[in-house]
GROMACS .gro file of C-alpha atoms in nm:
model
  340
    1ASP     CA    1   0.006   0.160   0.736
    2VAL     CA    2   0.372   0.249   0.672
    3THR     CA    3   0.544   0.522   0.474
    4ALA     CA    4   0.920   0.538   0.410
    5ASP     CA    5   1.133   0.851   0.422
    6PRO     CA    6   1.321   0.862   0.087
    7THR     CA    7   1.558   1.131   0.217
    8THR     CA    8   1.683   0.930   0.514
    9PRO     CA    9   1.774   0.562   0.456
   10GLY     CA   10   1.629   0.339   0.723
   11ARG     CA   11   1.370   0.588   0.847
   12ALA     CA   12   1.000   0.503   0.826
   13TRP     CA   13   0.675   0.625   0.976
   14ALA     CA   14   0.379   0.405   1.065
   15VAL     CA   15   0.039   0.421   1.226
   16ALA     CA   16  -0.060   0.133   1.452
   17SER     CA   17  -0.394   0.030   1.596
   18ASP     CA   18  -0.591  -0.272   1.698
   19GLY     CA   19  -0.919  -0.082   1.698
   20ARG     CA   20  -0.954  -0.101   2.078
   21VAL     CA   21  -0.699   0.155   2.202
   22PRO     CA   22  -0.610   0.498   2.062
   23ASP     CA   23  -0.402   0.485   1.742
   24ARG     CA   24  -0.037   0.594   1.758
   25VAL     CA   25   0.212   0.732   1.511
   26LEU     CA   26   0.539   0.538   1.526
   27LEU     CA   27   0.889   0.617   1.401
   28SER     CA   28   1.172   0.383   1.312
   29ASP     CA   29   1.528   0.489   1.234
   30ASP     CA   30   1.667   0.136   1.191
   31ALA     CA   31   1.470   0.003   0.891
   32GLY     CA   32   1.178  -0.119   1.100
   33ARG     CA   33   1.369  -0.322   1.358
   34SER     CA   34   1.246  -0.101   1.642
   35TRP     CA   35   0.973   0.163   1.673
   36SER     CA   36   0.897   0.445   1.913
   37ALA     CA   37   0.574   0.637   1.957
   38VAL     CA   38   0.568   0.997   1.841
   39GLY     CA   39   0.320   1.260   1.953
   40PRO     CA   40   0.000   1.211   2.150
   41PRO     CA   41  -0.243   0.916   2.107
   42ILE     CA   42  -0.510   0.976   1.840
   43GLN     CA   43  -0.839   0.962   2.022
   44ASP     CA   44  -1.158   0.819   1.865
   45ILE     CA   45  -1.042   0.819   1.502
   46LEU     CA   46  -0.944   0.486   1.343
   47VAL     CA   47  -0.659   0.586   1.114
   48GLU     CA   48  -0.639   0.394   0.786
   49SER     CA   49  -0.342   0.553   0.608
   50ILE     CA   50  -0.028   0.760   0.658
   51ALA     CA   51   0.181   0.939   0.394
   52ARG     CA   52   0.487   1.159   0.403
   53ALA     CA   53   0.526   1.460   0.176
   54PRO     CA   54   0.834   1.391  -0.043
   55SER     CA   55   0.932   1.759  -0.047
   56ASP     CA   56   0.907   1.821   0.327
   57PRO     CA   57   1.067   1.577   0.575
   58ASP     CA   58   0.844   1.692   0.862
   59ARG     CA   59   0.509   1.692   0.680
   60LEU     CA   60   0.287   1.390   0.738
   61TYR     CA   61  -0.074   1.325   0.646
   62LEU     CA   62  -0.308   1.067   0.799
   63ALA     CA   63  -0.667   0.980   0.720
   64GLY     CA   64  -0.935   0.775   0.890
   65ALA     CA   65  -1.284   0.776   1.033
   66ILE     CA   66  -1.499   0.721   1.332
   67ALA     CA   67  -1.635   0.369   1.285
   68VAL     CA   68  -1.925   0.299   1.054
   69GLY     CA   69  -2.125   0.184   1.356
   70ALA     CA   70  -2.142   0.543   1.479
   71ALA     CA   71  -2.469   0.732   1.440
   72THR     CA   72  -2.326   0.943   1.156
   73PRO     CA   73  -2.017   0.841   0.955
   74ARG     CA   74  -1.737   1.094   1.003
   75GLY     CA   75  -1.413   1.112   0.805
   76PHE     CA   76  -1.096   1.297   0.898
   77VAL     CA   77  -0.762   1.406   0.755
   78LEU     CA   78  -0.483   1.482   1.001
   79ARG     CA   79  -0.179   1.692   0.919
   80SER     CA   80   0.153   1.733   1.095
   81THR     CA   81   0.422   1.987   1.011
   82ASP     CA   82   0.656   1.875   1.289
   83GLY     CA   83   0.713   1.504   1.229
   84ALA     CA   84   0.392   1.394   1.409
   85ALA     CA   85   0.477   1.571   1.734
   86SER     CA   86   0.142   1.746   1.689
   87LEU     CA   87  -0.157   1.695   1.458
   88GLN     CA   88  -0.419   1.928   1.312
   89THR     CA   89  -0.749   1.767   1.214
   90THR     CA   90  -0.990   1.845   0.929
   91GLU     CA   91  -1.327   1.673   0.920
   92LEU     CA   92  -1.466   1.559   0.586
   93THR     CA   93  -1.836   1.540   0.511
   94LEU     CA   94  -1.905   1.179   0.415
   95GLU     CA   95  -2.192   1.066   0.197
   96PRO     CA   96  -2.428   0.804   0.349
   97THR     CA   97  -2.259   0.499   0.193
   98GLU     CA   98  -1.897   0.616   0.221
   99ARG     CA   99  -1.682   0.437   0.478
  100TYR     CA  100  -1.352   0.620   0.536
  101PRO     CA  101  -1.092   0.838   0.356
  102LEU     CA  102  -0.743   0.726   0.251
  103VAL     CA  103  -0.449   0.950   0.165
  104ALA     CA  104  -0.404   0.851  -0.199
  105ALA     CA  105  -0.104   1.067  -0.299
  106VAL     CA  106   0.098   1.374  -0.206
  107ASP     CA  107   0.252   1.594  -0.476
  108PRO     CA  108   0.631   1.530  -0.488
  109THR     CA  109   0.696   1.900  -0.552
  110ASP     CA  110   0.447   2.070  -0.321
  111ALA     CA  111   0.373   1.942   0.030
  112ASP     CA  112   0.045   2.135   0.042
  113ARG     CA  113  -0.106   1.941  -0.252
  114LEU     CA  114  -0.262   1.606  -0.161
  115PHE     CA  115  -0.531   1.372  -0.283
  116VAL     CA  116  -0.771   1.169  -0.073
  117ARG     CA  117  -0.982   0.873  -0.189
  118VAL     CA  118  -1.312   0.821  -0.008
  119VAL     CA  119  -1.373   0.442   0.012
  120ARG     CA  120  -1.706   0.272  -0.039
  121ARG     CA  121  -1.803  -0.091   0.014
  122VAL     CA  122  -1.698  -0.335  -0.258
  123THR     CA  123  -2.064  -0.403  -0.337
  124ASP     CA  124  -2.145  -0.033  -0.371
  125GLU     CA  125  -2.157   0.060  -0.742
  126THR     CA  126  -2.148   0.432  -0.673
  127PRO     CA  127  -1.821   0.589  -0.802
  128GLU     CA  128  -1.572   0.678  -0.529
  129ARG     CA  129  -1.477   1.042  -0.486
  130LEU     CA  130  -1.122   1.171  -0.528
  131LEU     CA  131  -1.076   1.481  -0.317
  132TYR     CA  132  -0.804   1.745  -0.359
  133SER     CA  133  -0.644   1.997  -0.126
  134ASP     CA  134  -0.392   2.267  -0.213
  135ASP     CA  135  -0.378   2.416   0.135
  136GLY     CA  136  -0.223   2.130   0.330
  137GLY     CA  137  -0.546   1.953   0.408
  138ALA     CA  138  -0.732   2.249   0.558
  139SER     CA  139  -1.001   2.220   0.289
  140PHE     CA  140  -1.094   1.974   0.011
  141ARG     CA  141  -1.292   1.965  -0.310
  142GLU     CA  142  -1.393   1.681  -0.539
  143VAL     CA  143  -1.194   1.664  -0.864
  144PHE     CA  144  -1.285   1.317  -0.998
  145ALA     CA  145  -1.506   1.015  -0.932
  146LEU     CA  146  -1.442   0.657  -1.040
  147ARG     CA  147  -1.570   0.315  -0.943
  148ARG     CA  148  -1.334   0.143  -0.696
  149ILE     CA  149  -1.029   0.367  -0.712
  150ALA     CA  150  -0.740   0.126  -0.663
  151GLY     CA  151  -0.445   0.347  -0.750
  152VAL     CA  152  -0.345   0.715  -0.766
  153ALA     CA  153  -0.004   0.822  -0.893
  154ILE     CA  154   0.156   1.165  -0.944
  155SER     CA  155   0.453   1.217  -1.176
  156ASP     CA  156   0.783   1.340  -1.033
  157ASP     CA  157   0.715   1.694  -1.157
  158GLY     CA  158   0.363   1.698  -1.015
  159GLN     CA  159   0.209   1.763  -1.358
  160ILE     CA  160   0.047   1.427  -1.440
  161LEU     CA  161  -0.212   1.263  -1.216
  162THR     CA  162  -0.313   0.906  -1.299
  163VAL     CA  163  -0.609   0.726  -1.145
  164GLY     CA  164  -0.703   0.357  -1.197
  165SER     CA  165  -1.014   0.153  -1.127
  166ALA     CA  166  -1.030  -0.201  -0.991
  167GLU     CA  167  -1.381  -0.250  -1.132
  168GLY     CA  168  -1.329  -0.216  -1.507
  169ALA     CA  169  -1.366   0.162  -1.526
  170GLY     CA  170  -1.019   0.199  -1.677
  171VAL     CA  171  -0.713   0.419  -1.625
  172HIS     CA  172  -0.751   0.796  -1.646
  173ALA     CA  173  -0.491   1.072  -1.663
  174ALA     CA  174  -0.496   1.448  -1.614
  175ARG     CA  175  -0.204   1.658  -1.737
  176ASP     CA  176  -0.047   1.999  -1.681
  177GLY     CA  177  -0.137   2.001  -1.313
  178GLY     CA  178  -0.507   2.017  -1.393
  179PHE     CA  179  -0.808   1.787  -1.361
  180ALA     CA  180  -0.926   1.740  -1.719
  181PHE     CA  181  -0.913   1.361  -1.714
  182GLU     CA  182  -0.899   1.141  -2.022
  183ARG     CA  183  -0.937   0.764  -2.031
  184VAL     CA  184  -0.604   0.624  -2.150
  185SER     CA  185  -0.673   0.252  -2.122
  186ASP     CA  186  -0.930  -0.010  -2.019
  187LEU     CA  187  -0.699  -0.194  -1.779
  188THR     CA  188  -0.833  -0.318  -1.445
  189VAL     CA  189  -0.584  -0.178  -1.195
  190ARG     CA  190  -0.488  -0.306  -0.848
  191CYS     CA  191  -0.211  -0.051  -0.775
  192LEU     CA  192  -0.029   0.239  -0.942
  193GLU     CA  193   0.308   0.400  -0.888
  194ALA     CA  194   0.498   0.661  -1.095
  195ARG     CA  195   0.878   0.634  -1.111
  196GLY     CA  196   1.046   0.878  -1.346
  197ASP     CA  197   0.910   0.819  -1.697
  198GLU     CA  198   0.761   0.484  -1.591
  199LEU     CA  199   0.414   0.405  -1.462
  200TRP     CA  200   0.398   0.073  -1.276
  201MET     CA  201   0.068  -0.112  -1.244
  202CYS     CA  202  -0.067  -0.420  -1.072
  203VAL     CA  203  -0.332  -0.558  -1.306
  204ASP     CA  204  -0.575  -0.852  -1.321
  205GLN     CA  205  -0.390  -1.177  -1.391
  206ARG     CA  206  -0.701  -1.349  -1.523
  207ILE     CA  207  -0.779  -1.070  -1.769
  208ASP     CA  208  -0.434  -0.953  -1.876
  209GLY     CA  209  -0.229  -1.273  -1.835
  210PHE     CA  210   0.018  -1.113  -1.593
  211ALA     CA  211   0.008  -0.937  -1.255
  212LEU     CA  212   0.262  -0.654  -1.272
  213GLY     CA  213   0.363  -0.435  -1.566
  214VAL     CA  214   0.527  -0.108  -1.657
  215SER     CA  215   0.415   0.162  -1.902
  216THR     CA  216   0.634   0.424  -2.070
  217ASP     CA  217   0.350   0.594  -2.257
  218GLY     CA  218   0.137   0.717  -1.969
  219GLY     CA  219  -0.060   0.397  -1.920
  220ARG     CA  220  -0.180   0.345  -2.279
  221THR     CA  221   0.017   0.023  -2.315
  222LEU     CA  222   0.172  -0.206  -2.057
  223GLU     CA  223   0.480  -0.427  -2.073
  224PRO     CA  224   0.453  -0.742  -1.856
  225ARG     CA  225   0.712  -0.768  -1.578
  226PHE     CA  226   0.573  -1.033  -1.343
  227ASP     CA  227   0.336  -1.327  -1.368
  228LEU     CA  228   0.189  -1.504  -1.063
  229THR     CA  229   0.256  -1.839  -1.227
  230GLN     CA  230   0.627  -1.764  -1.181
  231VAL     CA  231   0.593  -1.788  -0.803
  232ASP     CA  232   0.755  -2.119  -0.710
  233GLU     CA  233   0.861  -2.117  -0.346
  234LEU     CA  234   1.004  -1.905  -0.068
  235PRO     CA  235   1.383  -1.865  -0.073
  236ARG     CA  236   1.589  -2.042   0.191
  237CYS     CA  237   1.665  -1.854   0.513
  238GLU     CA  238   1.940  -1.905   0.768
  239ALA     CA  239   1.860  -2.119   1.071
  240CYS     CA  240   1.681  -1.920   1.344
  241SER     CA  241   1.629  -1.612   1.126
  242LEU     CA  242   1.310  -1.427   1.209
  243THR     CA  243   1.204  -1.418   0.844
  244GLY     CA  244   1.246  -1.793   0.833
  245PHE     CA  245   0.971  -1.828   1.091
  246VAL     CA  246   0.738  -1.549   0.984
  247CYS     CA  247   0.734  -1.577   0.604
  248PRO     CA  248   0.645  -1.946   0.567
  249ALA     CA  249   0.329  -1.870   0.767
  250TRP     CA  250   0.209  -1.675   0.464
  251LEU     CA  251   0.251  -1.965   0.225
  252SER     CA  252  -0.088  -2.125   0.286
  253ASP     CA  253  -0.255  -1.789   0.215
  254LEU     CA  254  -0.052  -1.752  -0.104
  255ARG     CA  255  -0.148  -2.101  -0.216
  256ALA     CA  256  -0.516  -2.039  -0.144
  257ASP     CA  257  -0.514  -1.713  -0.332
  258GLN     CA  258  -0.338  -1.865  -0.631
  259ALA     CA  259  -0.581  -2.157  -0.638
  260GLN     CA  260  -0.875  -1.917  -0.651
  261TYR     CA  261  -0.720  -1.649  -0.868
  262LEU     CA  262  -0.559  -1.876  -1.127
  263ALA     CA  263  -0.804  -2.166  -1.118
  264ASP     CA  264  -0.920  -2.108  -1.474
  265GLY     CA  265  -0.709  -2.231  -1.765
  266GLY     CA  266  -0.433  -2.468  -1.657
  267GLY     CA  267  -0.546  -2.499  -1.298
  268ALA     CA  268  -0.396  -2.377  -0.975
  269VAL     CA  269  -0.030  -2.296  -0.936
  270SER     CA  270   0.164  -2.528  -0.707
  271THR     CA  271   0.412  -2.358  -0.476
  272GLY     CA  272   0.701  -2.538  -0.312
  273LEU     CA  273   0.704  -2.634   0.054
  274PRO     CA  274   0.847  -2.364   0.283
  275ARG     CA  275   1.216  -2.400   0.356
  276ASP     CA  276   1.187  -2.247   0.700
  277ALA     CA  277   1.428  -2.165   0.979
  278GLY     CA  278   1.400  -2.499   1.158
  279ASP     CA  279   1.273  -2.579   1.506
  280ILE     CA  280   1.216  -2.255   1.701
  281ALA     CA  281   1.257  -2.450   2.025
  282LEU     CA  282   1.625  -2.505   1.936
  283CYS     CA  283   1.698  -2.136   1.877
  284GLY     CA  284   1.706  -2.022   2.239
  285ILE     CA  285   1.464  -1.797   2.421
  286ASP     CA  286   1.723  -1.522   2.473
  287ALA     CA  287   1.878  -1.543   2.130
  288GLY     CA  288   1.676  -1.251   1.995
  289PRO     CA  289   1.744  -1.291   1.622
  290GLY     CA  290   1.706  -0.974   1.424
  291PRO     CA  291   1.501  -0.956   1.106
  292ASP     CA  292   1.810  -0.990   0.886
  293ALA     CA  293   2.033  -1.220   1.091
  294GLY     CA  294   2.041  -1.589   1.175
  295LEU     CA  295   2.211  -1.752   1.471
  296ASP     CA  296   2.495  -2.001   1.482
  297GLY     CA  297   2.541  -2.127   1.837
  298GLY     CA  298   2.378  -1.812   1.969
  299VAL     CA  299   2.597  -1.585   1.754
  300ALA     CA  300   2.430  -1.371   1.486
  301VAL     CA  301   2.535  -1.450   1.129
  302ASP     CA  302   2.451  -1.290   0.800
  303PRO     CA  303   2.153  -1.444   0.623
  304GLU     CA  304   2.177  -1.635   0.301
  305PRO     CA  305   2.123  -1.406  -0.001
  306GLY     CA  306   1.756  -1.377  -0.087
  307CYS     CA  307   1.621  -1.447   0.263
  308GLY     CA  308   1.297  -1.263   0.323
  309CYS     CA  309   0.930  -1.239   0.247
  310ARG     CA  310   0.978  -1.256  -0.128
  311ALA     CA  311   0.918  -1.506  -0.406
  312ALA     CA  312   1.161  -1.722  -0.599
  313SER     CA  313   1.128  -1.784  -0.971
  314ALA     CA  314   1.010  -2.121  -1.096
  315GLY     CA  315   1.274  -2.096  -1.367
  316GLY     CA  316   1.572  -2.060  -1.138
  317ASP     CA  317   1.706  -1.938  -0.805
  318GLY     CA  318   1.700  -1.568  -0.885
  319LEU     CA  319   1.446  -1.336  -0.727
  320LEU     CA  320   1.195  -1.171  -0.954
  321HIS     CA  321   1.217  -0.795  -0.954
  322GLY     CA  322   0.881  -0.655  -0.845
  323ALA     CA  323   0.744  -0.980  -0.702
  324TRP     CA  324   0.743  -0.832  -0.353
  325LEU     CA  325   0.482  -0.575  -0.466
  326VAL     CA  326   0.232  -0.841  -0.564
  327ILE     CA  327   0.298  -1.052  -0.254
  328ALA     CA  328   0.252  -0.748  -0.034
  329TRP     CA  329  -0.075  -0.667  -0.208
  330LEU     CA  330  -0.201  -1.022  -0.152
  331ALA     CA  331  -0.109  -1.002   0.215
  332LEU     CA  332  -0.291  -0.672   0.248
  333VAL     CA  333  -0.605  -0.809   0.087
  334LEU     CA  334  -0.603  -1.112   0.313
  335ARG     CA  335  -0.543  -0.921   0.634
  336ARG     CA  336  -0.744  -0.603   0.586
  337ARG     CA  337  -0.923  -0.536   0.911
  338PRO     CA  338  -1.303  -0.511   0.872
  339ARG     CA  339  -1.494  -0.187   0.912
  340GLY     CA  340  -1.860  -0.256   0.999
   0.00000   0.00000   0.00000
């Protein structure tokens, strides 16, 4: 998982693991081009999420579990007040069919207030618990439960908490910093994010006719902003650019997902063939192209505008604002590592 630092351009935190060696917290100060390990290895716990507190540059929260195969499922929230140089651990009591906790949201105004979603299996119809801490993760209490919590968003002033379900249980909001939730819509939600007076949502293309929308009335109504049928092809990248090699590898997954997800109605969407970076054998072993640069005779050059893991509009060459969010969600679904 990755979390950006909004106060320092180019800085990001990540947690990395392959499930076989201890997890590590990583830091990048060059927009993800290079990473360095911070703090000690995290023993035993498989970390699933990392989040930075917007109001405190050194406050980080992580959440994870000891694998489901263990005798008793155990969930954990880890807190750092020194940029991950050290971590304090709080154990959560998991119910028998719960799998692991995820850091769902941190209050933008108060680094001690955070929300944790406790994940269940997709086939488990029991509502998932939303836990709340106001003491920096030292203790938690349940404040809400909803089937398949797919999004949690907090307004910029910390006063409105919005929670959405991916299983038809609707969108719910609590106001004035409290937990008296009301159902504001029946939308099936895939993701939620609050930005100023706007609430952005990924929704169900088959049900709603679009994939990404924005609400200015707290989630009661949604204005379409992106439709998966608008995905046409990947934009062209400079020869030998790293994105030119990596991104086309996603295209078969994107096609397969579209064929399944949009198969009803007019049939599957057809995406264009990848316009990739060319023959990697001709780029030179020592060339070392960066993620935003191509090579011309071994010399780095600026990439063509639009190069990257994004989607081009079927109606023209322009990039669709917000398309990256849906593509990233598809990639996450396709590559989510299994847990028992």
